PDB file of N, CA and C in Angstrom:
ATOM      1  N   MET A   1     129.619  94.664  97.301  1.00 81.00           N
ATOM      2  CA  MET A   1     130.424  94.815  98.492  1.00 81.00           C
ATOM      3  C   MET A   1     129.763  95.862  99.385  1.00 81.00           C
ATOM      4  N   LYS A   2     129.609  95.538 100.639  1.00 87.00           N
ATOM      5  CA  LYS A   2     128.991  96.442 101.597  1.00 87.00           C
ATOM      6  C   LYS A   2     130.056  97.356 102.202  1.00 87.00           C
ATOM      7  N   ILE A   3     129.766  98.643 102.259  1.00 86.00           N
ATOM      8  CA  ILE A   3     130.685  99.613 102.849  1.00 86.00           C
ATOM      9  C   ILE A   3     130.229  99.913 104.267  1.00 86.00           C
ATOM     10  N   HIS A   4     131.170  99.856 105.194  1.00 84.00           N
ATOM     11  CA  HIS A   4     130.877 100.145 106.588  1.00 84.00           C
ATOM     12  C   HIS A   4     131.394 101.530 106.932  1.00 84.00           C
ATOM     13  N   LYS A   5     130.660 102.223 107.755  1.00 84.00           N
ATOM     14  CA  LYS A   5     131.064 103.560 108.176  1.00 84.00           C
ATOM     15  C   LYS A   5     131.023 103.627 109.690  1.00 84.00           C
ATOM     16  N   PHE A   6     132.093 104.168 110.262  1.00 84.00           N
ATOM     17  CA  PHE A   6     132.164 104.373 111.704  1.00 84.00           C
ATOM     18  C   PHE A   6     132.193 105.868 111.950  1.00 84.00           C
ATOM     19  N   SER A   7     131.339 106.328 112.813  1.00 87.00           N
ATOM     20  CA  SER A   7     131.275 107.759 113.112  1.00 87.00           C
ATOM     21  C   SER A   7     131.270 107.950 114.624  1.00 87.00           C
ATOM     22  N   LYS A   8     132.010 108.940 115.079  1.00 88.00           N
ATOM     23  CA  LYS A   8     132.090 109.229 116.512  1.00 88.00           C
ATOM     24  C   LYS A   8     132.194 110.731 116.687  1.00 88.00           C
ATOM     25  N   LYS A   9     131.526 111.238 117.679  1.00 89.00           N
ATOM     26  CA  LYS A   9     131.570 112.668 117.977  1.00 89.00           C
ATOM     27  C   LYS A   9     132.095 112.829 119.395  1.00 89.00           C
ATOM     28  N   GLN A  10     132.982 113.790 119.567  1.00 87.00           N
ATOM     29  CA  GLN A  10     133.541 114.063 120.881  1.00 87.00           C
ATOM     30  C   GLN A  10     133.581 115.573 121.077  1.00 87.00           C
ATOM     31  N   ILE A  11     133.121 116.016 122.220  1.00 91.00           N
ATOM     32  CA  ILE A  11     133.132 117.444 122.538  1.00 91.00           C
ATOM     33  C   ILE A  11     134.367 117.736 123.379  1.00 91.00           C
ATOM     34  N   VAL A  12     135.147 118.709 122.925  1.00 88.00           N
ATOM     35  CA  VAL A  12     136.367 119.096 123.618  1.00 88.00           C
ATOM     36  C   VAL A  12     136.153 120.495 124.174  1.00 88.00           C
ATOM     37  N   LYS A  13     136.315 120.648 125.454  1.00 94.00           N
ATOM     38  CA  LYS A  13     136.073 121.942 126.097  1.00 94.00           C
ATOM     39  C   LYS A  13     137.329 122.804 126.030  1.00 94.00           C
ATOM     40  N   THR A  14     137.481 123.469 124.906  1.00 95.00           N
ATOM     41  CA  THR A  14     138.607 124.373 124.693  1.00 95.00           C
ATOM     42  C   THR A  14     138.217 125.338 123.573  1.00 95.00           C
ATOM     43  N   THR A  15     139.050 126.310 123.343  1.00 95.00           N
ATOM     44  CA  THR A  15     138.784 127.238 122.242  1.00 95.00           C
ATOM     45  C   THR A  15     139.293 126.631 120.937  1.00 95.00           C
ATOM     46  N   LEU A  16     138.779 127.134 119.846  1.00 94.00           N
ATOM     47  CA  LEU A  16     139.240 126.689 118.534  1.00 94.00           C
ATOM     48  C   LEU A  16     140.728 126.959 118.370  1.00 94.00           C
ATOM     49  N   GLU A  17     141.184 128.112 118.826  1.00 95.00           N
ATOM     50  CA  GLU A  17     142.596 128.483 118.698  1.00 95.00           C
ATOM     51  C   GLU A  17     143.495 127.538 119.491  1.00 95.00           C
ATOM     52  N   GLU A  18     143.074 127.169 120.716  1.00 96.00           N
ATOM     53  CA  GLU A  18     143.875 126.232 121.518  1.00 96.00           C
ATOM     54  C   GLU A  18     143.903 124.845 120.877  1.00 96.00           C
ATOM     55  N   ALA A  19     142.755 124.406 120.377  1.00 95.00           N
ATOM     56  CA  ALA A  19     142.699 123.092 119.716  1.00 95.00           C
ATOM     57  C   ALA A  19     143.583 123.093 118.479  1.00 95.00           C
ATOM     58  N   TRP A  20     143.484 124.148 117.675  1.00 96.00           N
ATOM     59  CA  TRP A  20     144.312 124.232 116.460  1.00 96.00           C
ATOM     60  C   TRP A  20     145.798 124.234 116.824  1.00 96.00           C
ATOM     61  N   SER A  21     146.156 124.985 117.835  1.00 96.00           N
ATOM     62  CA  SER A  21     147.559 125.056 118.263  1.00 96.00           C
ATOM     63  C   SER A  21     148.081 123.664 118.635  1.00 96.00           C
ATOM     64  N   PHE A  22     147.275 122.890 119.333  1.00 96.00           N
ATOM     65  CA  PHE A  22     147.679 121.540 119.735  1.00 96.00           C
ATOM     66  C   PHE A  22     147.774 120.603 118.535  1.00 96.00           C
ATOM     67  N   PHE A  23     146.707 120.517 117.735  1.00 94.00           N
ATOM     68  CA  PHE A  23     146.662 119.540 116.648  1.00 94.00           C
ATOM     69  C   PHE A  23     147.525 119.910 115.454  1.00 94.00           C
ATOM     70  N   SER A  24     147.921 121.163 115.321  1.00 96.00           N
ATOM     71  CA  SER A  24     148.774 121.552 114.195  1.00 96.00           C
ATOM     72  C   SER A  24     150.259 121.503 114.546  1.00 96.00           C
ATOM     73  N   ASP A  25     150.586 121.037 115.738  1.00 97.00           N
ATOM     74  CA  ASP A  25     151.978 120.860 116.156  1.00 97.00           C
ATOM     75  C   ASP A  25     152.333 119.378 116.024  1.00 97.00           C
ATOM     76  N   PRO A  26     153.159 119.007 115.048  1.00 96.00           N
ATOM     77  CA  PRO A  26     153.473 117.595 114.827  1.00 96.00           C
ATOM     78  C   PRO A  26     154.034 116.875 116.053  1.00 96.00           C
ATOM     79  N   SER A  27     154.704 117.603 116.938  1.00 95.00           N
ATOM     80  CA  SER A  27     155.275 116.943 118.120  1.00 95.00           C
ATOM     81  C   SER A  27     154.190 116.398 119.050  1.00 95.00           C
ATOM     82  N   ASN A  28     152.958 116.828 118.889  1.00 96.00           N
ATOM     83  CA  ASN A  28     151.865 116.318 119.723  1.00 96.00           C
ATOM     84  C   ASN A  28     151.274 115.010 119.206  1.00 96.00           C
ATOM     85  N   LEU A  29     151.727 114.553 118.038  1.00 94.00           N
ATOM     86  CA  LEU A  29     151.225 113.278 117.524  1.00 94.00           C
ATOM     87  C   LEU A  29     151.433 112.143 118.521  1.00 94.00           C
ATOM     88  N   SER A  30     152.551 112.149 119.199  1.00 93.00           N
ATOM     89  CA  SER A  30     152.818 111.073 120.162  1.00 93.00           C
ATOM     90  C   SER A  30     151.861 111.136 121.357  1.00 93.00           C
ATOM     91  N   LYS A  31     151.315 112.302 121.649  1.00 95.00           N
ATOM     92  CA  LYS A  31     150.378 112.448 122.772  1.00 95.00           C
ATOM     93  C   LYS A  31     148.998 111.889 122.452  1.00 95.00           C
ATOM     94  N   ILE A  32     148.655 111.796 121.171  1.00 93.00           N
ATOM     95  CA  ILE A  32     147.335 111.296 120.792  1.00 93.00           C
ATOM     96  C   ILE A  32     147.393 109.880 120.210  1.00 93.00           C
ATOM     97  N   THR A  33     148.582 109.297 120.201  1.00 93.00           N
ATOM     98  CA  THR A  33     148.769 107.927 119.734  1.00 93.00           C
ATOM     99  C   THR A  33     148.890 107.019 120.949  1.00 93.00           C
ATOM    100  N   PRO A  34     148.211 105.880 120.968  1.00 93.00           N
ATOM    101  CA  PRO A  34     148.316 104.982 122.124  1.00 93.00           C
ATOM    102  C   PRO A  34     149.778 104.637 122.432  1.00 93.00           C
ATOM    103  N   PRO A  35     150.169 104.682 123.705  1.00 94.00           N
ATOM    104  CA  PRO A  35     151.558 104.383 124.080  1.00 94.00           C
ATOM    105  C   PRO A  35     152.046 103.019 123.586  1.00 94.00           C
ATOM    106  N   SER A  36     151.146 102.060 123.482  1.00 93.00           N
ATOM    107  CA  SER A  36     151.538 100.720 123.039  1.00 93.00           C
ATOM    108  C   SER A  36     152.071 100.711 121.609  1.00 93.00           C
ATOM    109  N   MET A  37     151.781 101.767 120.845  1.00 93.00           N
ATOM    110  CA  MET A  37     152.256 101.828 119.461  1.00 93.00           C
ATOM    111  C   MET A  37     153.667 102.390 119.344  1.00 93.00           C
ATOM    112  N   LYS A  38     154.236 102.853 120.454  1.00 94.00           N
ATOM    113  CA  LYS A  38     155.626 103.334 120.499  1.00 94.00           C
ATOM    114  C   LYS A  38     155.926 104.317 119.368  1.00 94.00           C
ATOM    115  N   PHE A  39     155.063 105.291 119.193  1.00 95.00           N
ATOM    116  CA  PHE A  39     155.176 106.284 118.140  1.00 95.00           C
ATOM    117  C   PHE A  39     156.419 107.144 118.340  1.00 95.00           C
ATOM    118  N   GLN A  40     157.186 107.331 117.261  1.00 96.00           N
ATOM    119  CA  GLN A  40     158.405 108.137 117.338  1.00 96.00           C
ATOM    120  C   GLN A  40     158.637 108.863 116.017  1.00 96.00           C
ATOM    121  N   ILE A  41     158.630 110.205 116.053  1.00 97.00           N
ATOM    122  CA  ILE A  41     158.960 110.996 114.865  1.00 97.00           C
ATOM    123  C   ILE A  41     160.455 110.840 114.619  1.00 97.00           C
ATOM    124  N   THR A  42     160.835 110.629 113.352  1.00 97.00           N
ATOM    125  CA  THR A  42     162.239 110.359 113.036  1.00 97.00           C
ATOM    126  C   THR A  42     162.909 111.463 112.216  1.00 97.00           C
ATOM    127  N   ASN A  43     162.203 112.561 111.972  1.00 97.00           N
ATOM    128  CA  ASN A  43     162.841 113.693 111.298  1.00 97.00           C
ATOM    129  C   ASN A  43     162.553 114.961 112.099  1.00 97.00           C
ATOM    130  N   LEU A  44     163.278 116.012 111.790  1.00 96.00           N
ATOM    131  CA  LEU A  44     163.037 117.284 112.475  1.00 96.00           C
ATOM    132  C   LEU A  44     161.754 117.897 111.914  1.00 96.00           C
ATOM    133  N   VAL A  45     160.876 118.342 112.812  1.00 96.00           N
ATOM    134  CA  VAL A  45     159.626 118.961 112.387  1.00 96.00           C
ATOM    135  C   VAL A  45     159.482 120.328 113.047  1.00 96.00           C
ATOM    136  N   PRO A  46     158.855 121.266 112.354  1.00 97.00           N
ATOM    137  CA  PRO A  46     158.624 122.582 112.927  1.00 97.00           C
ATOM    138  C   PRO A  46     157.459 122.516 113.923  1.00 97.00           C
ATOM    139  N   PRO A  47     157.252 123.583 114.690  1.00 96.00           N
ATOM    140  CA  PRO A  47     156.154 123.576 115.660  1.00 96.00           C
ATOM    141  C   PRO A  47     154.769 123.763 115.031  1.00 96.00           C
ATOM    142  N   LYS A  48     154.704 124.064 113.749  1.00 96.00           N
ATOM    143  CA  LYS A  48     153.420 124.229 113.054  1.00 96.00           C
ATOM    144  C   LYS A  48     153.464 123.538 111.701  1.00 96.00           C
ATOM    145  N   ILE A  49     152.362 122.892 111.338  1.00 97.00           N
ATOM    146  CA  ILE A  49     152.281 122.244 110.029  1.00 97.00           C
ATOM    147  C   ILE A  49     152.114 123.276 108.920  1.00 97.00           C
ATOM    148  N   PHE A  50     152.443 122.855 107.710  1.00 97.00           N
ATOM    149  CA  PHE A  50     152.244 123.678 106.522  1.00 97.00           C
ATOM    150  C   PHE A  50     152.155 122.736 105.321  1.00 97.00           C
ATOM    151  N   PRO A  51     151.486 123.154 104.243  1.00 98.00           N
ATOM    152  CA  PRO A  51     151.402 122.300 103.064  1.00 98.00           C
ATOM    153  C   PRO A  51     152.799 121.933 102.545  1.00 98.00           C
ATOM    154  N   GLY A  52     152.983 120.654 102.271  1.00 97.00           N
ATOM    155  CA  GLY A  52     154.264 120.157 101.791  1.00 97.00           C
ATOM    156  C   GLY A  52     155.140 119.577 102.890  1.00 97.00           C
ATOM    157  N   LEU A  53     154.766 119.769 104.150  1.00 98.00           N
ATOM    158  CA  LEU A  53     155.564 119.226 105.259  1.00 98.00           C
ATOM    159  C   LEU A  53     155.548 117.702 105.215  1.00 98.00           C
ATOM    160  N   ILE A  54     156.716 117.108 105.281  1.00 98.00           N
ATOM    161  CA  ILE A  54     156.868 115.654 105.336  1.00 98.00           C
ATOM    162  C   ILE A  54     157.210 115.275 106.770  1.00 98.00           C
ATOM    163  N   ILE A  55     156.469 114.315 107.311  1.00 98.00           N
ATOM    164  CA  ILE A  55     156.723 113.808 108.661  1.00 98.00           C
ATOM    165  C   ILE A  55     157.033 112.320 108.533  1.00 98.00           C
ATOM    166  N   THR A  56     158.190 111.915 109.052  1.00 98.00           N
ATOM    167  CA  THR A  56     158.551 110.496 109.040  1.00 98.00           C
ATOM    168  C   THR A  56     158.537 110.000 110.476  1.00 98.00           C
ATOM    169  N   TYR A  57     158.073 108.780 110.644  1.00 96.00           N
ATOM    170  CA  TYR A  57     158.031 108.227 111.992  1.00 96.00           C
ATOM    171  C   TYR A  57     158.039 106.712 111.967  1.00 96.00           C
ATOM    172  N   LYS A  58     158.281 106.163 113.144  1.00 96.00           N
ATOM    173  CA  LYS A  58     158.212 104.719 113.348  1.00 96.00           C
ATOM    174  C   LYS A  58     157.045 104.461 114.286  1.00 96.00           C
ATOM    175  N   VAL A  59     156.354 103.376 114.039  1.00 94.00           N
ATOM    176  CA  VAL A  59     155.208 103.013 114.853  1.00 94.00           C
ATOM    177  C   VAL A  59     155.103 101.491 114.912  1.00 94.00           C
ATOM    178  N   SER A  60     154.558 100.999 116.007  1.00 94.00           N
ATOM    179  CA  SER A  60     154.371  99.555 116.183  1.00 94.00           C
ATOM    180  C   SER A  60     152.877  99.246 116.263  1.00 94.00           C
ATOM    181  N   PRO A  61     152.236  98.956 115.124  1.00 88.00           N
ATOM    182  CA  PRO A  61     150.805  98.650 115.165  1.00 88.00           C
ATOM    183  C   PRO A  61     150.506  97.326 115.869  1.00 88.00           C
ATOM    184  N   LEU A  62     151.515  96.453 115.907  1.00 89.00           N
ATOM    185  CA  LEU A  62     151.434  95.192 116.634  1.00 89.00           C
ATOM    186  C   LEU A  62     152.699  95.065 117.484  1.00 89.00           C
ATOM    187  N   PRO A  63     152.627  94.386 118.627  1.00 88.00           N
ATOM    188  CA  PRO A  63     153.785  94.326 119.532  1.00 88.00           C
ATOM    189  C   PRO A  63     155.079  93.832 118.890  1.00 88.00           C
ATOM    190  N   PHE A  64     154.993  92.974 117.907  1.00 91.00           N
ATOM    191  CA  PHE A  64     156.181  92.390 117.280  1.00 91.00           C
ATOM    192  C   PHE A  64     156.550  93.046 115.952  1.00 91.00           C
ATOM    193  N   LEU A  65     155.876  94.137 115.605  1.00 93.00           N
ATOM    194  CA  LEU A  65     156.080  94.755 114.297  1.00 93.00           C
ATOM    195  C   LEU A  65     156.379  96.244 114.440  1.00 93.00           C
ATOM    196  N   ARG A  66     157.512  96.685 113.918  1.00 94.00           N
ATOM    197  CA  ARG A  66     157.901  98.104 113.934  1.00 94.00           C
ATOM    198  C   ARG A  66     158.024  98.538 112.484  1.00 94.00           C
ATOM    199  N   VAL A  67     157.282  99.569 112.083  1.00 95.00           N
ATOM    200  CA  VAL A  67     157.276  99.987 110.687  1.00 95.00           C
ATOM    201  C   VAL A  67     157.571 101.474 110.545  1.00 95.00           C
ATOM    202  N   ASN A  68     158.115 101.820 109.386  1.00 96.00           N
ATOM    203  CA  ASN A  68     158.328 103.224 109.037  1.00 96.00           C
ATOM    204  C   ASN A  68     157.059 103.749 108.377  1.00 96.00           C
ATOM    205  N   TRP A  69     156.791 105.027 108.593  1.00 94.00           N
ATOM    206  CA  TRP A  69     155.599 105.648 108.039  1.00 94.00           C
ATOM    207  C   TRP A  69     155.983 107.051 107.602  1.00 94.00           C
ATOM    208  N   VAL A  70     155.477 107.485 106.462  1.00 97.00           N
ATOM    209  CA  VAL A  70     155.746 108.832 105.952  1.00 97.00           C
ATOM    210  C   VAL A  70     154.416 109.491 105.603  1.00 97.00           C
ATOM    211  N   THR A  71     154.234 110.703 106.096  1.00 96.00           N
ATOM    212  CA  THR A  71     153.013 111.467 105.860  1.00 96.00           C
ATOM    213  C   THR A  71     153.376 112.829 105.290  1.00 96.00           C
ATOM    214  N   GLU A  72     152.555 113.316 104.366  1.00 97.00           N
ATOM    215  CA  GLU A  72     152.729 114.665 103.846  1.00 97.00           C
ATOM    216  C   GLU A  72     151.486 115.488 104.164  1.00 97.00           C
ATOM    217  N   ILE A  73     151.696 116.692 104.673  1.00 97.00           N
ATOM    218  CA  ILE A  73     150.583 117.618 104.870  1.00 97.00           C
ATOM    219  C   ILE A  73     150.275 118.209 103.494  1.00 97.00           C
ATOM    220  N   ARG A  74     149.100 117.907 102.972  1.00 97.00           N
ATOM    221  CA  ARG A  74     148.730 118.345 101.621  1.00 97.00           C
ATOM    222  C   ARG A  74     148.086 119.732 101.625  1.00 97.00           C
ATOM    223  N   GLN A  75     147.236 119.987 102.608  1.00 96.00           N
ATOM    224  CA  GLN A  75     146.558 121.278 102.719  1.00 96.00           C
ATOM    225  C   GLN A  75     146.447 121.645 104.183  1.00 96.00           C
ATOM    226  N   ALA A  76     146.416 122.951 104.457  1.00 96.00           N
ATOM    227  CA  ALA A  76     146.207 123.429 105.820  1.00 96.00           C
ATOM    228  C   ALA A  76     145.592 124.821 105.760  1.00 96.00           C
ATOM    229  N   LYS A  77     144.521 124.989 106.499  1.00 96.00           N
ATOM    230  CA  LYS A  77     143.880 126.293 106.626  1.00 96.00           C
ATOM    231  C   LYS A  77     143.793 126.586 108.122  1.00 96.00           C
ATOM    232  N   GLU A  78     144.516 127.605 108.554  1.00 95.00           N
ATOM    233  CA  GLU A  78     144.632 127.933 109.975  1.00 95.00           C
ATOM    234  C   GLU A  78     143.276 127.988 110.670  1.00 95.00           C
ATOM    235  N   ASN A  79     143.218 127.372 111.839  1.00 95.00           N
ATOM    236  CA  ASN A  79     142.017 127.319 112.689  1.00 95.00           C
ATOM    237  C   ASN A  79     140.817 126.668 111.996  1.00 95.00           C
ATOM    238  N   SER A  80     141.087 125.863 110.972  1.00 93.00           N
ATOM    239  CA  SER A  80     139.976 125.259 110.249  1.00 93.00           C
ATOM    240  C   SER A  80     140.197 123.762 109.994  1.00 93.00           C
ATOM    241  N   TYR A  81     141.214 123.423 109.202  1.00 92.00           N
ATOM    242  CA  TYR A  81     141.435 122.013 108.875  1.00 92.00           C
ATOM    243  C   TYR A  81     142.829 121.810 108.308  1.00 92.00           C
ATOM    244  N   PHE A  82     143.253 120.559 108.288  1.00 95.00           N
ATOM    245  CA  PHE A  82     144.415 120.172 107.502  1.00 95.00           C
ATOM    246  C   PHE A  82     144.151 118.791 106.937  1.00 95.00           C
ATOM    247  N   ILE A  83     144.787 118.513 105.832  1.00 94.00           N
ATOM    248  CA  ILE A  83     144.664 117.221 105.174  1.00 94.00           C
ATOM    249  C   ILE A  83     146.056 116.631 105.063  1.00 94.00           C
ATOM    250  N   ASP A  84     146.206 115.429 105.607  1.00 94.00           N
ATOM    251  CA  ASP A  84     147.488 114.741 105.451  1.00 94.00           C
ATOM    252  C   ASP A  84     147.263 113.492 104.605  1.00 94.00           C
ATOM    253  N   GLU A  85     148.333 113.075 103.939  1.00 94.00           N
ATOM    254  CA  GLU A  85     148.268 111.935 103.043  1.00 94.00           C
ATOM    255  C   GLU A  85     149.428 110.995 103.339  1.00 94.00           C
ATOM    256  N   GLN A  86     149.114 109.727 103.488  1.00 94.00           N
ATOM    257  CA  GLN A  86     150.167 108.738 103.718  1.00 94.00           C
ATOM    258  C   GLN A  86     150.963 108.559 102.442  1.00 94.00           C
ATOM    259  N   ARG A  87     152.276 108.721 102.540  1.00 94.00           N
ATOM    260  CA  ARG A  87     153.167 108.503 101.398  1.00 94.00           C
ATOM    261  C   ARG A  87     153.769 107.117 101.418  1.00 94.00           C
ATOM    262  N   PHE A  88     154.002 106.600 102.617  1.00 90.00           N
ATOM    263  CA  PHE A  88     154.593 105.277 102.770  1.00 90.00           C
ATOM    264  C   PHE A  88     154.164 104.748 104.123  1.00 90.00           C
ATOM    265  N   GLY A  89     153.806 103.480 104.176  1.00 84.00           N
ATOM    266  CA  GLY A  89     153.424 102.864 105.440  1.00 84.00           C
ATOM    267  C   GLY A  89     152.554 101.645 105.207  1.00 84.00           C
ATOM    268  N   PRO A  90     152.118 101.056 106.294  1.00 77.00           N
ATOM    269  CA  PRO A  90     151.311  99.835 106.186  1.00 77.00           C
ATOM    270  C   PRO A  90     149.919 100.101 105.624  1.00 77.00           C
TER     271      PRO A  90
END
C-alpha cells in the first residue's frame, strides 16, 4: 500500500504569543473552519485550552450531512504546541 503525504507551509506575520492566543482559544475554531461546514461548538468552553478539555461540536462535512464531533485536548505546552484527539466523529 502506498502512503501519500501532503505538506504545506504558510508564513503568518504575527508574534508567537499572538498566534498562540488565537489558536489556543477554542471559540476561534469556527473562524478557521470553512463557513460551508456550519461549525458550531455545543458545549461551554474556556478561553484557553488545557489537557483534558473536551470540546463537542456539530459540523457539516457535506451539505446534506450534519454530524456530532468530540475532541479532547491531550497535551498543551504554552506558546509551543497542543495535541488534540478525536473521541467521536466521522
